[in-house]
Coordinates of C-alpha atoms in Angstrom, one line a residue:
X1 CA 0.0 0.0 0.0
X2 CA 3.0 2.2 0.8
X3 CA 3.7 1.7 -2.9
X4 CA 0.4 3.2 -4.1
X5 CA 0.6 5.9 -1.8
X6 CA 4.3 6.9 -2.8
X7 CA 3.0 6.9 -6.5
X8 CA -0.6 9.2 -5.8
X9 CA -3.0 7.6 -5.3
X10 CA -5.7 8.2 -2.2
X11 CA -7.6 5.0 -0.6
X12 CA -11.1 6.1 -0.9
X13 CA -12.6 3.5 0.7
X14 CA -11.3 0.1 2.1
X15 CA -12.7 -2.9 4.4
X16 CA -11.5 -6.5 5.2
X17 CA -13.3 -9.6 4.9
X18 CA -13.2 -12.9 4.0
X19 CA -14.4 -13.6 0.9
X20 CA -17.2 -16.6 0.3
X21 CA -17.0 -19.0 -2.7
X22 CA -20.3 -18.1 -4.3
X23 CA -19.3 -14.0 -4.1
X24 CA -15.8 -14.9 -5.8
X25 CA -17.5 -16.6 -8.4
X26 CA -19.3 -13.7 -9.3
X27 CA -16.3 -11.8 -9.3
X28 CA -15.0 -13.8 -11.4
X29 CA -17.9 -14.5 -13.6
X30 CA -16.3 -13.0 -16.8
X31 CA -13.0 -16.1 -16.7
X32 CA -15.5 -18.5 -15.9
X33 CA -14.9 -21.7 -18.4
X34 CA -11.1 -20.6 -18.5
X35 CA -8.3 -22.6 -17.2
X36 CA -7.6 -20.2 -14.3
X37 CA -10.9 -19.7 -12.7
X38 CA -10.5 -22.4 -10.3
X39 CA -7.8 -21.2 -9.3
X40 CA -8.5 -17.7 -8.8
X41 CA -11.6 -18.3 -6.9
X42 CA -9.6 -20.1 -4.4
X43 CA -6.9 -17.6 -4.2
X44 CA -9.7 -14.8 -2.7
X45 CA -11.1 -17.5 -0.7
X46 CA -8.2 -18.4 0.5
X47 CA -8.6 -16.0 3.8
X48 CA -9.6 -12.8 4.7
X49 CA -8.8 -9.8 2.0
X50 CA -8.3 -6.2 2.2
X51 CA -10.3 -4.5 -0.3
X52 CA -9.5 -0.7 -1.4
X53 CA -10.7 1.3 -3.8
X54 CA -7.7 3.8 -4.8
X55 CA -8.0 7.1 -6.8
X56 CA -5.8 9.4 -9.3
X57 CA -5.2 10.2 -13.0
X58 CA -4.6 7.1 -14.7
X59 CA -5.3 4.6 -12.0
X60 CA -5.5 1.6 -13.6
X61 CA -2.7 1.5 -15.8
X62 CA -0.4 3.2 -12.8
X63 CA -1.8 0.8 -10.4
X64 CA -1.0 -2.2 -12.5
X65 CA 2.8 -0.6 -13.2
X66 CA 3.2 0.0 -9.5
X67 CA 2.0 -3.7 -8.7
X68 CA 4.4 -5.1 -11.2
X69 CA 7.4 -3.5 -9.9
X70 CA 6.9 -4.2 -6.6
X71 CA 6.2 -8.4 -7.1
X72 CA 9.1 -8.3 -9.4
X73 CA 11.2 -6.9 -6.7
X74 CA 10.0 -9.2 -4.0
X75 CA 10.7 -11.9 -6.3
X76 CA 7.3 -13.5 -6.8
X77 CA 6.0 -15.4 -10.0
X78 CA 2.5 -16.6 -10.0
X79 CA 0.5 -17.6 -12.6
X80 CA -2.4 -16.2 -9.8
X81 CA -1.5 -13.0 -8.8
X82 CA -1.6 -12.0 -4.6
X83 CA -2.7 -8.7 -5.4
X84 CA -5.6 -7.6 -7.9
X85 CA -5.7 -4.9 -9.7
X86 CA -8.4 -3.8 -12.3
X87 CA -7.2 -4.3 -15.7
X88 CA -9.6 -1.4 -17.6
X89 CA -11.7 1.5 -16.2
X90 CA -15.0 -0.7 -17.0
X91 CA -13.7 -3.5 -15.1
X92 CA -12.7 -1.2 -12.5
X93 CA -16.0 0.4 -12.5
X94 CA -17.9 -2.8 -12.3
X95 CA -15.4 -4.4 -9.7
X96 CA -16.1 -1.5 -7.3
X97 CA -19.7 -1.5 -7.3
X98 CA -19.7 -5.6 -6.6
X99 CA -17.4 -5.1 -2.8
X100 CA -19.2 -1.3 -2.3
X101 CA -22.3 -1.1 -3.7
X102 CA -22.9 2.1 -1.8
X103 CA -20.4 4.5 -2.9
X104 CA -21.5 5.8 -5.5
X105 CA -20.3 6.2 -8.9
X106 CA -19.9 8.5 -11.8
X107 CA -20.5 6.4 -15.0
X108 CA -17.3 6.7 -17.5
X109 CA -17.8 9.1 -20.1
X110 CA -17.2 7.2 -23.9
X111 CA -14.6 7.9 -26.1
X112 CA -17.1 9.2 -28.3
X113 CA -18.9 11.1 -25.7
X114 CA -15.4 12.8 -24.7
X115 CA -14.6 13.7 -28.1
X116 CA -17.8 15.2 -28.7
X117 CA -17.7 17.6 -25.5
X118 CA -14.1 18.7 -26.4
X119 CA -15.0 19.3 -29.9
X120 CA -18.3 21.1 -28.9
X121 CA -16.4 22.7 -26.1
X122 CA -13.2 24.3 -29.0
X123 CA -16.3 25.4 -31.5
X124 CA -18.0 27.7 -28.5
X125 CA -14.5 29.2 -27.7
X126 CA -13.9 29.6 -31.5
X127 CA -17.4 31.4 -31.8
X128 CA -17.0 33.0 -28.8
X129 CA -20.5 31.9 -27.1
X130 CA -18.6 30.8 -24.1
X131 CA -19.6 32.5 -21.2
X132 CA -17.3 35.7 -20.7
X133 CA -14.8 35.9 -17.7
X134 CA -16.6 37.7 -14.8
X135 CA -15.0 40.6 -13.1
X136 CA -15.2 41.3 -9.5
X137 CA -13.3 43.8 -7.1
X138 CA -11.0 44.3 -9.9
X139 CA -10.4 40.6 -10.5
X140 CA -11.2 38.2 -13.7
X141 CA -12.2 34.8 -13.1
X142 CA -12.9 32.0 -15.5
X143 CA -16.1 29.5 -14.2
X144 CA -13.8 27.0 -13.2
X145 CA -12.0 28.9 -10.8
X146 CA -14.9 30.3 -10.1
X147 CA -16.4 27.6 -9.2
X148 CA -13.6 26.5 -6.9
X149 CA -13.3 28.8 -5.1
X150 CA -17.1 29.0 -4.0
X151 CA -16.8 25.6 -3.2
X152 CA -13.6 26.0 -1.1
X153 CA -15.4 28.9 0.8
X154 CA -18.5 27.0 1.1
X155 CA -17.2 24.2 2.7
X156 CA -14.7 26.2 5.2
X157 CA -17.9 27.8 6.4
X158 CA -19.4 24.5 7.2
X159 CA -16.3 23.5 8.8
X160 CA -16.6 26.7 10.9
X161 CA -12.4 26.8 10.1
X162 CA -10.3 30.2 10.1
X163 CA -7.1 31.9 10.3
X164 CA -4.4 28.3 9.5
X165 CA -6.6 26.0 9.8
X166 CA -8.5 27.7 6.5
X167 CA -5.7 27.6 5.0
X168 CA -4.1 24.4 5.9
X169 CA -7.7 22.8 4.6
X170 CA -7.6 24.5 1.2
X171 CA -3.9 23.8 0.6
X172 CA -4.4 20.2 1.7
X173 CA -2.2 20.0 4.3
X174 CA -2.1 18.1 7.7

């Protein structure tokens, strides 16, 4: 976990338990029929597990990185790995609503969908039917600072927090 941390990511939820056979299987569901199942199902059932759900750019493609150096280091080959890590942002996705089915989740934009917002997005600024900066007490401010900043205010007033503590909470710090 150390690892993870050291690289960016944030645990945003976690809990331990022992996994039973019938919820591995569904876990699982998708190698069903394929030589490893078996044997993945009884890795996870092996004992009790520690289940996280991690956050930050590029999670699943850092995640597995940071996985594979660190097995490599401690010397381990196995054809069924110790630690699991999701192999795409759907299976990641679906993988975190099966072991917390109450946070809740954000569906994954499409390729498509992305590309359509970013080109829709360029043709307003190239028109220039974006919304204008706003100007107040002699400062300009695009929405998304804007919007930041409210927020950031917003929630220090419902933390009641002033003078270093405000400022510790907006700068993340301890």
């Amino acid at each position: 976990v150390v690892d993870l941390m050291n690289n960016g990511f944030a645990v945003v939820k976690s809990k331990e338990l022992t996994v039973s056979e019938v919820r591995a299987e569904g876990f699982y569901a998708s190698q069903r029929g394929k030589p490893l199942f078996r044997k993945l199902v009884k890795q996870m059932t092996s004992g009790s597990s520690v289940l996280l759900v991690l956050c930050r750019r590029e999670a699943v493609t850092t995640c597995a990185a940071v996985l594979r150096r660190r097995m490599g280091k401690m010397g381990i080959k196995s054809d069924v790995p110790l630690v699991h890590s999701s192999v795409s942002d759907s299976a990641a996705e679906f993988e975190v609503g099966y072991f917390f089915p109450d946070l809740p989740s954000d569906p994954l934009p499409s390729q498509d969908q992305i590309a359509d917002f970013v080109m829709r997005r360029g043709a307003k600024a190239s028109t220039g039917t974006l919304n204008p900066p706003e100007t107040r007490a002699g400062l300009t401010m695009d929405g998304t600072m804007q919007q930041f900043l409210s927020q950031a205010l917003v929630a220090l007033c419902q933390e009641q927090l002033s003078g270093l503590d405000a400022v510790k909470a907006l700068s993340g710090g301890p």
